[in-house]
PDB file of C-alpha atoms in Angstrom:
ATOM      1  CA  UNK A   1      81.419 -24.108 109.725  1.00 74.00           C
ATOM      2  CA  UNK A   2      82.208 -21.838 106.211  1.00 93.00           C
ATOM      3  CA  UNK A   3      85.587 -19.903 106.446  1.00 96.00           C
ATOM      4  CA  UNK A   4      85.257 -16.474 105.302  1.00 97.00           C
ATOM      5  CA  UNK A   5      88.093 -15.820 102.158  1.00 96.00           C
ATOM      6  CA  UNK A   6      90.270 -12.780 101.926  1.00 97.00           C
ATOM      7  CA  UNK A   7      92.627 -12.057  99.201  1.00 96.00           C
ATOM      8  CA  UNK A   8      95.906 -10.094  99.672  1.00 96.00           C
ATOM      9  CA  UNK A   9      96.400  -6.947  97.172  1.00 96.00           C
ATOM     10  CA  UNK A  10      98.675  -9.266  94.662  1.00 94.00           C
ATOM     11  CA  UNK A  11      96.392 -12.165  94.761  1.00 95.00           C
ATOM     12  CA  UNK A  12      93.330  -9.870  93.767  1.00 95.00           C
ATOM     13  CA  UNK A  13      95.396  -8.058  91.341  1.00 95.00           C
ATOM     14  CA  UNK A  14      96.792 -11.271  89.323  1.00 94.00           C
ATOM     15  CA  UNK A  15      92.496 -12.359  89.627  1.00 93.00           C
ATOM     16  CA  UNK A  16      91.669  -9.284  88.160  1.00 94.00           C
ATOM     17  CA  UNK A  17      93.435 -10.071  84.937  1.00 94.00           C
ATOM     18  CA  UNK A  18      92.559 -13.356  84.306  1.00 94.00           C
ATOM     19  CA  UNK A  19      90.019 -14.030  81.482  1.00 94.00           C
ATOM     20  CA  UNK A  20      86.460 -14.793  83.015  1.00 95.00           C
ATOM     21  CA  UNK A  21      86.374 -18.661  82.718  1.00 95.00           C
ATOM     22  CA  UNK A  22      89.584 -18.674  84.448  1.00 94.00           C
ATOM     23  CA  UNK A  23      87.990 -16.041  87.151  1.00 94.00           C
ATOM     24  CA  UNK A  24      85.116 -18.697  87.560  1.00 95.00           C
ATOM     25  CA  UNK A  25      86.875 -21.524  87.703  1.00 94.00           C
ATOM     26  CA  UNK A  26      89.167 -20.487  90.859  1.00 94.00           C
ATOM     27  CA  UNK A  27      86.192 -18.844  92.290  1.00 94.00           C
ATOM     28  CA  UNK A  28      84.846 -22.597  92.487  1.00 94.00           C
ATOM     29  CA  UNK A  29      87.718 -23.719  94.185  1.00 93.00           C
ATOM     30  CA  UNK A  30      87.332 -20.889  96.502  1.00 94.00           C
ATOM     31  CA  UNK A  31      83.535 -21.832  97.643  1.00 93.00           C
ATOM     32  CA  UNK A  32      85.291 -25.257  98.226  1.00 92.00           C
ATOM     33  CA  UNK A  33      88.157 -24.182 100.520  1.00 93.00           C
ATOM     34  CA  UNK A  34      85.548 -22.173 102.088  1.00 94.00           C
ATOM     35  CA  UNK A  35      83.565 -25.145 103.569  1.00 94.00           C
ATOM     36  CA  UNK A  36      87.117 -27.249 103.461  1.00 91.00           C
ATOM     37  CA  UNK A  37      90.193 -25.265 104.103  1.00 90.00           C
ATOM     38  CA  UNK A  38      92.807 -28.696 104.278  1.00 88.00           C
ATOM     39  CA  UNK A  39      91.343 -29.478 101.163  1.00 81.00           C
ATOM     40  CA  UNK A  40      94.923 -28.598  99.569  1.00 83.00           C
ATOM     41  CA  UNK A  41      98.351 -29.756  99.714  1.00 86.00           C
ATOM     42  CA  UNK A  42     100.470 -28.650 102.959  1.00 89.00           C
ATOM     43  CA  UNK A  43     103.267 -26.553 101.875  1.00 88.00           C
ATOM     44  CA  UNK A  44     106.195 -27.610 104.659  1.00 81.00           C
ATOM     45  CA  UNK A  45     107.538 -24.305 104.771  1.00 73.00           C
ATOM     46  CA  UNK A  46     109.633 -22.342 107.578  1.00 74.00           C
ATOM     47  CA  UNK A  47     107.661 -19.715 107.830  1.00 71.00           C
ATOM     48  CA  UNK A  48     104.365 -21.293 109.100  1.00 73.00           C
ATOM     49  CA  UNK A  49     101.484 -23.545 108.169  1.00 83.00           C
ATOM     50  CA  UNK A  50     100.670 -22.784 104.131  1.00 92.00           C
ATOM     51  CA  UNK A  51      98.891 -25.216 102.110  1.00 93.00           C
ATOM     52  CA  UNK A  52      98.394 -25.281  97.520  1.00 92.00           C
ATOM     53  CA  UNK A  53      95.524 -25.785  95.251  1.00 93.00           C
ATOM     54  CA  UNK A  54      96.300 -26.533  91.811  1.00 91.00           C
ATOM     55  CA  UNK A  55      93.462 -25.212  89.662  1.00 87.00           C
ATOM     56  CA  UNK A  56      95.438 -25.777  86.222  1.00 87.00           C
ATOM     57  CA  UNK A  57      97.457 -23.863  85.070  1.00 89.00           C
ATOM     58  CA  UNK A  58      97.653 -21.754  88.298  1.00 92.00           C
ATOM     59  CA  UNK A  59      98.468 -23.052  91.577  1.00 93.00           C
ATOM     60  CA  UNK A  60      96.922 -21.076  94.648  1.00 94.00           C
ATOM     61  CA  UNK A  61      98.492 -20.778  97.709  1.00 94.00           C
ATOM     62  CA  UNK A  62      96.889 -19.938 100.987  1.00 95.00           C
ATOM     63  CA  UNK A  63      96.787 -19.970 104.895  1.00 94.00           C
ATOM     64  CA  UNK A  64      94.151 -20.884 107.200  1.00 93.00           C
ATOM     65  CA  UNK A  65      93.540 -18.519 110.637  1.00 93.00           C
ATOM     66  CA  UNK A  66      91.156 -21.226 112.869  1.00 91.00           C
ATOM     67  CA  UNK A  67      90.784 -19.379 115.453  1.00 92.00           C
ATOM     68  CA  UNK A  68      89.542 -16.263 113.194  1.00 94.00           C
ATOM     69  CA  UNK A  69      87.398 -18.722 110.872  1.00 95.00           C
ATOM     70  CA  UNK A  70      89.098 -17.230 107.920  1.00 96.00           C
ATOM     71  CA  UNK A  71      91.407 -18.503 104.943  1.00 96.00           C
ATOM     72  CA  UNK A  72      93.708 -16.145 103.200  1.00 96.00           C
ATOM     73  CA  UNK A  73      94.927 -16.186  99.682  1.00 96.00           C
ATOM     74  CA  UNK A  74      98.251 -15.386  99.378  1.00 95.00           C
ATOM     75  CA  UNK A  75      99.566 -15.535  95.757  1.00 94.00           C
ATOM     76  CA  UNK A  76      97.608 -16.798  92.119  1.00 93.00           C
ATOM     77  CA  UNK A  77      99.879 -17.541  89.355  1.00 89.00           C
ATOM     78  CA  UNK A  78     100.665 -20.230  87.247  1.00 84.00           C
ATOM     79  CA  UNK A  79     101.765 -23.384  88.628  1.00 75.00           C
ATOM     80  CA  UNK A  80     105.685 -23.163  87.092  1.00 66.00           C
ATOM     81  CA  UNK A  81     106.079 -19.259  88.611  1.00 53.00           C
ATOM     82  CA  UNK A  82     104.347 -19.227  91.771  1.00 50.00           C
ATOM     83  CA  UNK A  83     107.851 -19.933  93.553  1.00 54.00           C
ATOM     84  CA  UNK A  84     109.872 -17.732  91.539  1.00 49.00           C
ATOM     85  CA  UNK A  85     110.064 -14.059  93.181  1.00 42.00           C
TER      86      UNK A  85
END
């Protein structure tokens, strides 16, 4: 079953900017979270269950609600600042 994708405000913003092959190109990996949301790396965080996409040079970072059918996108950025705050 497809997982529906949501963005948080920061994660649309930082998409907005991006030039439109870059746009495209995480769009892509997007459709293929969608139908596979452990496609990614788990992130062994704290906090809960995140997992990573690297879509170079950005890294995306995201969390998957089962129950709800739906994958969030937490942050976009480029893979060597996406842990700095």
């Amino acid at each position: 079953m497809k997982y529906e994708i949501s963005l948080k405000d920061s994660a649309k913003k930082t998409l907005d900017n991006l030039t439109k092959k870059d746009r495209e190109r995480i769009y892509k990996s997007f459709l293929a979270i969608s139908h596979y949301p452990v496609y990614g790396n788990r992130l062994d965080l704290p906090v809960g269950d995140y997992y990573s996409i690297d879509i170079w040079p950005f890294m995306i970072i995201y969390k998957i609600f089962d129950k709800l059918k739906l994958v969030s996108i937490v942050k976009i950025n480029y893979s060597l600042g996406v842990n700095k705050h």
